[in-house]
Short mmCIF file of C-alpha atoms in Angstrom, two decimals:
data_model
loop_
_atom_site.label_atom_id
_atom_site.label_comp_id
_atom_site.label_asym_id
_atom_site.label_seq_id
_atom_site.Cartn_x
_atom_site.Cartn_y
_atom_site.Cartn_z
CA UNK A 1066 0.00 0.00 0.00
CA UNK A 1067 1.05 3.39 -0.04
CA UNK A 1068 0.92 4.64 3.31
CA UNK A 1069 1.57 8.10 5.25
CA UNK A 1070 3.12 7.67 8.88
CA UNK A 1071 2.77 11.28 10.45
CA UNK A 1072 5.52 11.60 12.94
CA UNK A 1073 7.29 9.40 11.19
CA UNK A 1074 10.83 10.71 12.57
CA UNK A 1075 9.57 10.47 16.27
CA UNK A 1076 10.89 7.65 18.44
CA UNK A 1077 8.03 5.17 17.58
CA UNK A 1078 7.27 6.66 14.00
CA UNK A 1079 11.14 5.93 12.52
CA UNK A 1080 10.65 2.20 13.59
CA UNK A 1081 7.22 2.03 12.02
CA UNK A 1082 8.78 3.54 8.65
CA UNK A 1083 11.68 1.04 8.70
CA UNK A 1084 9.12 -1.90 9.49
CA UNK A 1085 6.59 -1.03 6.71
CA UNK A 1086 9.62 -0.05 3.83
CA UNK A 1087 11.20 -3.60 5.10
CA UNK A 1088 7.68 -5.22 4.17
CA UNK A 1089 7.23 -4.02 0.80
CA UNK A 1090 4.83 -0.83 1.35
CA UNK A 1091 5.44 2.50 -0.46
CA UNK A 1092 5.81 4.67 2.53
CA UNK A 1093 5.99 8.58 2.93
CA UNK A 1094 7.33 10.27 6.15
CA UNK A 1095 5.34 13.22 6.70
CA UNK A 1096 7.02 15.16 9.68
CA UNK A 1097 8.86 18.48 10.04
CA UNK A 1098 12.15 16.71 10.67
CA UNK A 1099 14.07 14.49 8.04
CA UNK A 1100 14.24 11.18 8.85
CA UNK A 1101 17.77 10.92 6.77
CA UNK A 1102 15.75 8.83 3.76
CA UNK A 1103 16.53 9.88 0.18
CA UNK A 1104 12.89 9.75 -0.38
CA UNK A 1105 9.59 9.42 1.34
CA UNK A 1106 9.62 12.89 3.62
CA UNK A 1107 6.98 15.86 3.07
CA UNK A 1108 7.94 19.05 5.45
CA UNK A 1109 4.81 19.48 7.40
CA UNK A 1110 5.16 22.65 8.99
CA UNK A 1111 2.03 23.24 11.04
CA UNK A 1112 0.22 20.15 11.93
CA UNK A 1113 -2.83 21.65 13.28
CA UNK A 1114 -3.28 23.27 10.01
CA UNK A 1115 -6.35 21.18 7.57
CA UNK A 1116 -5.09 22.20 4.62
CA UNK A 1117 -1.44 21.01 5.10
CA UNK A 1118 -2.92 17.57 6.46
CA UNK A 1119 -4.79 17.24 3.16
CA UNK A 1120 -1.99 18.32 0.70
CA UNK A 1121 0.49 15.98 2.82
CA UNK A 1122 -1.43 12.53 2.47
CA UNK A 1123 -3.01 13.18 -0.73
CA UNK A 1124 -2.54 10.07 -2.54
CA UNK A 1125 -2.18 7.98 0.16
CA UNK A 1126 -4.45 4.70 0.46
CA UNK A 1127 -3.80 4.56 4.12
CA UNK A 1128 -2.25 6.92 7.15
CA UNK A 1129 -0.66 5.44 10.47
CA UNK A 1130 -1.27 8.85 12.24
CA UNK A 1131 1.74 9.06 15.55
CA UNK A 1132 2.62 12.77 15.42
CA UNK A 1133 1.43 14.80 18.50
CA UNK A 1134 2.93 16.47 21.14
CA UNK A 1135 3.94 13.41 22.59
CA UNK A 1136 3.51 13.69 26.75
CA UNK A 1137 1.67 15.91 29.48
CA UNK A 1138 4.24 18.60 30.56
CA UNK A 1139 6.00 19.49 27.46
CA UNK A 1140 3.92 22.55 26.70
CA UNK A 1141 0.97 24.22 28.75
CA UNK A 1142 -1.77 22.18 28.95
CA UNK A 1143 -3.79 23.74 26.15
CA UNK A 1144 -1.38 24.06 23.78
CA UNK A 1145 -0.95 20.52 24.23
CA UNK A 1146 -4.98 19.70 23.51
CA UNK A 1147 -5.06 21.83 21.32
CA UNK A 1148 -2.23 21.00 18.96
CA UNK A 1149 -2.91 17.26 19.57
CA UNK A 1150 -6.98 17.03 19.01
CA UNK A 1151 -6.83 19.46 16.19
CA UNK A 1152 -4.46 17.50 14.47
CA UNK A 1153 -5.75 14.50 14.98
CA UNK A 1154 -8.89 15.44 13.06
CA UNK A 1155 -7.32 17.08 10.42
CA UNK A 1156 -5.66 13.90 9.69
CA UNK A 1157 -8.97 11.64 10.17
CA UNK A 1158 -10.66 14.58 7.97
CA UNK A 1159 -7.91 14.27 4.95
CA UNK A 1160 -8.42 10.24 5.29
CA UNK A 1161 -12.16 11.15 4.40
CA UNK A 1162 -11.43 13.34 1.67
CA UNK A 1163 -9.11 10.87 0.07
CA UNK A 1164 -11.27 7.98 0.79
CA UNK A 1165 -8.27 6.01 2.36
CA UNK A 1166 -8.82 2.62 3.31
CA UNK A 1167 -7.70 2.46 6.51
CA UNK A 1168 -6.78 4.74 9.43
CA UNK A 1169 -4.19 3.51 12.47
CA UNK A 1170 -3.26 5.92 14.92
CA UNK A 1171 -1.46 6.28 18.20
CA UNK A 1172 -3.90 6.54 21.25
CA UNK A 1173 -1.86 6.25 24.68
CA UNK A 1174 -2.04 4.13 27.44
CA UNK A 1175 -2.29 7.27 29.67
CA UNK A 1176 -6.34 6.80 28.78
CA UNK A 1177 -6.26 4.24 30.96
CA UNK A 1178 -6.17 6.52 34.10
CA UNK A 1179 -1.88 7.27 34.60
CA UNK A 1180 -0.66 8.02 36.94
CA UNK A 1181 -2.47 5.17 39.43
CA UNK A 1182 -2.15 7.71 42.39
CA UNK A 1183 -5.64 6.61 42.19
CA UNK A 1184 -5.59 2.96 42.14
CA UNK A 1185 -7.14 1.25 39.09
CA UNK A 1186 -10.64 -0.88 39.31
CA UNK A 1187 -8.97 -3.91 38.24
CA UNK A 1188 -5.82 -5.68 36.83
CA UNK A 1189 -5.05 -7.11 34.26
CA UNK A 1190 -6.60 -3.79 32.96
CA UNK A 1191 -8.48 -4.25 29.41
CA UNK A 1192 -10.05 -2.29 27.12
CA UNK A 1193 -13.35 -2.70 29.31
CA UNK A 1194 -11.75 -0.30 31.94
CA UNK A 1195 -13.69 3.04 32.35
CA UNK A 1196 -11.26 5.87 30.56
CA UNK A 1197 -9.62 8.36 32.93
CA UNK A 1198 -7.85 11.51 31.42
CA UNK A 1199 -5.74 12.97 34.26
CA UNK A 1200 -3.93 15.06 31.57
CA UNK A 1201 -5.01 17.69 28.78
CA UNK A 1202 -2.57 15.17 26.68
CA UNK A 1203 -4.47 11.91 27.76
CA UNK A 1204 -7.95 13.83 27.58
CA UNK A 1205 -6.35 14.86 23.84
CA UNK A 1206 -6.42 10.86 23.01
CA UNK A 1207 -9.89 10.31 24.43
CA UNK A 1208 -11.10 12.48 22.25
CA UNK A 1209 -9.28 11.26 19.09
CA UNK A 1210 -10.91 8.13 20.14
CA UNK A 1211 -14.47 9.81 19.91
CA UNK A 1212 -13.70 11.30 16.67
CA UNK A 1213 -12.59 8.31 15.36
CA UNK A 1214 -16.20 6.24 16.11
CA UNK A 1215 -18.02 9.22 14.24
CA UNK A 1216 -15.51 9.30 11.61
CA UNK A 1217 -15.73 5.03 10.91
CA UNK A 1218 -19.98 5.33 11.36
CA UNK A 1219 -19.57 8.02 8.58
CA UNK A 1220 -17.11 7.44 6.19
CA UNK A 1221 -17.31 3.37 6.73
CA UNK A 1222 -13.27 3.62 7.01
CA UNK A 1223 -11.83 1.01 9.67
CA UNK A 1224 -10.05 3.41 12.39
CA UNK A 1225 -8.06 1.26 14.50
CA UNK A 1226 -6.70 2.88 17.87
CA UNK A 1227 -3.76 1.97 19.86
CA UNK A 1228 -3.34 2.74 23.11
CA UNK A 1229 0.80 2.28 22.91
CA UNK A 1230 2.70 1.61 26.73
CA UNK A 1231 5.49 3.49 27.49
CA UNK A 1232 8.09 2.95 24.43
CA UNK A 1233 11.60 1.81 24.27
CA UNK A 1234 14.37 1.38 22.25
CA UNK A 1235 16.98 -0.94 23.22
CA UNK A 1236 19.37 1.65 24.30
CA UNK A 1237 16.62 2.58 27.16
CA UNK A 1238 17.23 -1.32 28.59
CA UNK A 1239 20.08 -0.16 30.79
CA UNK A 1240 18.18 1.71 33.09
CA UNK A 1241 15.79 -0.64 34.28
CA UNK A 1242 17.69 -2.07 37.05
CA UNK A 1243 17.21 1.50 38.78
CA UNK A 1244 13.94 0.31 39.09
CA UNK A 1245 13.87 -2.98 40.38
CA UNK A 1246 14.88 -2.29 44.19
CA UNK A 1247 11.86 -0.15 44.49
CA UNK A 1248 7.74 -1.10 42.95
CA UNK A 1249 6.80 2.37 43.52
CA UNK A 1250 9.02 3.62 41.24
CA UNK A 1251 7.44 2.61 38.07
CA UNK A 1252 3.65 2.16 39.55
CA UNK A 1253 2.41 4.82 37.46
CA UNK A 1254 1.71 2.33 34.37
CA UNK A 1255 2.00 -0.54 36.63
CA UNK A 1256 5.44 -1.42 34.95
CA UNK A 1257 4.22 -1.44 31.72
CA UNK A 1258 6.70 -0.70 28.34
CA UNK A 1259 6.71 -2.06 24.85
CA UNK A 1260 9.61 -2.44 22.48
CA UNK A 1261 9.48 0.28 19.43
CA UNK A 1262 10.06 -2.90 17.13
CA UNK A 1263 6.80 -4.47 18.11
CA UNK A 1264 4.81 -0.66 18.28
CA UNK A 1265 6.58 -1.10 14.52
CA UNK A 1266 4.94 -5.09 14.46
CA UNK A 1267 1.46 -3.37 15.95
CA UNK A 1268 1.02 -0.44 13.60
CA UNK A 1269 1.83 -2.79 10.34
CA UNK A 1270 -0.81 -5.96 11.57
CA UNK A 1271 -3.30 -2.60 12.23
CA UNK A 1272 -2.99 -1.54 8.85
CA UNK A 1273 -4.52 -5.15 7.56
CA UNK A 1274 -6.00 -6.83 9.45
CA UNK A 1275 -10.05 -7.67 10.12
CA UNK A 1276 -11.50 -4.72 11.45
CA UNK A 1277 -14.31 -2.53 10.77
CA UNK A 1278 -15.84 0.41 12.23
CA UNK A 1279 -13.53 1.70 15.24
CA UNK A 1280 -12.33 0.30 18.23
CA UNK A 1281 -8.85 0.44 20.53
CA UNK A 1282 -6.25 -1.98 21.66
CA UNK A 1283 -4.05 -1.56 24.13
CA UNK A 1284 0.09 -2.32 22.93
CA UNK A 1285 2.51 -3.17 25.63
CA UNK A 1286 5.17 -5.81 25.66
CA UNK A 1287 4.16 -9.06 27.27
CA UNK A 1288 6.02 -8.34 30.65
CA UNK A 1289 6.81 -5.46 33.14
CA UNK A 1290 9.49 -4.03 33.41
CA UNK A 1291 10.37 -5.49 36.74
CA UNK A 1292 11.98 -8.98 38.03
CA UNK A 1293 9.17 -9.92 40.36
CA UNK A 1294 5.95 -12.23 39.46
CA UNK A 1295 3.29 -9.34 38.39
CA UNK A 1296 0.94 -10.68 40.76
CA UNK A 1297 3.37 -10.11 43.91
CA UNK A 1298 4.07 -6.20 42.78
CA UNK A 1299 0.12 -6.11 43.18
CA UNK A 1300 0.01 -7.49 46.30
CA UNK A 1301 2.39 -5.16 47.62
CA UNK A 1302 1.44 -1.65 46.00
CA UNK A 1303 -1.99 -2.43 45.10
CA UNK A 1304 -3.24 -4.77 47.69
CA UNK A 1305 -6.71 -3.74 47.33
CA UNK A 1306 -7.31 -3.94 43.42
CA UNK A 1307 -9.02 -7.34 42.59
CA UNK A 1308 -6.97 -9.68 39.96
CA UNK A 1309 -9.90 -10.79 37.09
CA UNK A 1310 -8.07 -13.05 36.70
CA UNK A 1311 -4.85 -15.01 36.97
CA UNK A 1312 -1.10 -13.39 36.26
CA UNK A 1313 1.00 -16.03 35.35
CA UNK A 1314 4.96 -15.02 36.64
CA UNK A 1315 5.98 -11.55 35.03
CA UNK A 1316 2.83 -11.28 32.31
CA UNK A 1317 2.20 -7.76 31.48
CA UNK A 1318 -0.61 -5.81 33.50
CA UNK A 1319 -2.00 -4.09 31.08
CA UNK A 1320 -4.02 -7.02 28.68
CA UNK A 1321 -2.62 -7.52 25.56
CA UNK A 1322 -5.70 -10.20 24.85
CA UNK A 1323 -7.48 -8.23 22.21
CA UNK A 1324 -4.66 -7.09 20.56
CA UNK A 1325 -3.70 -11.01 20.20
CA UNK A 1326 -7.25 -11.34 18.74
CA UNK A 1327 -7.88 -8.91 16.38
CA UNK A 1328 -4.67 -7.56 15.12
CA UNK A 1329 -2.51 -10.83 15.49
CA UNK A 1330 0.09 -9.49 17.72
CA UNK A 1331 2.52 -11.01 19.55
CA UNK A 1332 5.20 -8.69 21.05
CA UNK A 1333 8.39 -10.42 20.80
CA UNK A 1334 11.18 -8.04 22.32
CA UNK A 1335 11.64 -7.89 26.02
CA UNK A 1336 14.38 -6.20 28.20
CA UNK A 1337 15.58 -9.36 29.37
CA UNK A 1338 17.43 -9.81 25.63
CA UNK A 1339 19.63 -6.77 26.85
CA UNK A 1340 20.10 -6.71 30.44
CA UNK A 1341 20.66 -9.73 32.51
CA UNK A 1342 17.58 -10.58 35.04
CA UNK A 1343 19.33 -10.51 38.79
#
């Protein structure tokens, strides 16, 4: 296919580029930085403006939509909405206009109610979980996800939403042992990361798979990021949140189940291939 990644310099979107080049698609890098190609890049200089979004991915038979402002705290709070809803449906607006097959876009995990200062309702959590913005940026994402129902009941396009875990590239693998002597540390997502290369592996199934109408799925890697059985970091941080079900040794707390179902992934990178378990 020929497909637009937006953000496709960013730390997910340069893996997702490789990945989809590697497997035969015709990709174009729209983003305001070069991603060092010799081809592929349009300059998109204000992303929150419609008309650039529709002259960008004109053309294009499918979009994998990651640029935003990519975290709470890196502007004021609504600049960050702002920037980050607008674009979003300037991008699901130029996928209507060139009648693109399919739409895949970055959601966040942060949905999900991050930072647990507030303890969540459950664990494993799942795409059944009530959402629970605690950020303009994660409140930016809920509302892409809104858009993106009205959009698919309009247009008939599949939009497929991933709420992504906190990435990493192999280089970030050496600082997880800072973590391990204390749980608290990395509660906030309770220890949840995914690899870039299977964000890469997510994005590409996305683009083909079964799917109609909209719907989300939540990408993390298939463990925490911590030594301990998942269901003894629970006990002691979250004693009080019920297990649904249960956590077999180190299994990832946030459910990759319908991800496995519907898209066909299978994350297959974990820290342990770069830093020895202690």
């Amino acid at each position: 296919m020929r497909i637009a990644v937006t953000g496709g310099t960013g730390k997910a979107g340069r893996w997702v580029v490789k990945d989809l080049r590697e497997h035969g698609h015709d990709v174009l890098n729209v983003d305001n930085r070069h991603d060092g190609a010799d081809h592929g890049l349009t300059l998109l200089a204000d992303r929150a403006d419609y008309g650039q979004a529709v002259e960008a991915l004109s053309g294009m038979e499918a979009v994998v939509h990651l640029a935003a402002i990519p975290a709470p705290e890196l502007r004021p709070p609504a600049e960050t909405f702002r920037v980050n809803a607008l674009s979003t449906y300037n991008v699901f607006a130029a996928a209507e206009a060139h009648g693109m097959r399919r739409v895949v876009w970055a959601s966040s995990e942060t949905v999900l109610g991050l930072p647990f200062d507030t303890p969540p309702a459950f664990a494993p959590i799942d795409e059944t979980i009530e959402p629970r913005p605690e950020s303009s940026y994660s409140l930016s994402k809920l509302a892409g996800e809104t858009m993106a129902i009205q959009f698919a009941r309009r247009t008939g396009i599949p939009f497929v939403g991933l709420r992504i875990s906190n990435i990493m590239e192999p280089a970030d693998y050496a600082r997880f042992p800072d973590y391990w002597d204390d749980p608290t540390i990395r509660r906030w997502n309770l220890w949840g990361y995914v690899d870039c290369r299977d964000v890469a592996q997510a994005c590409r199934r996305a683009l083909t798979a079964d799917w109609s109408g909209a719907g989300i799925a939540i990408i993390a890697a298939a463990d925490t990021v911590m030594p301990q059985p998942s269901a003894d970091l629970m006990a002691e941080v979250y004693p009080s949140v019920p297990l649904r079900r249960p956590v077999e040794g180190r299994e990832t707390l946030l459910s990759i189940d319908l991800a496995r179902r519907t898209l066909g992934y299978e994350p297959v990178h974990r820290w342990s291939d770069e830093v020895s378990m202690p």
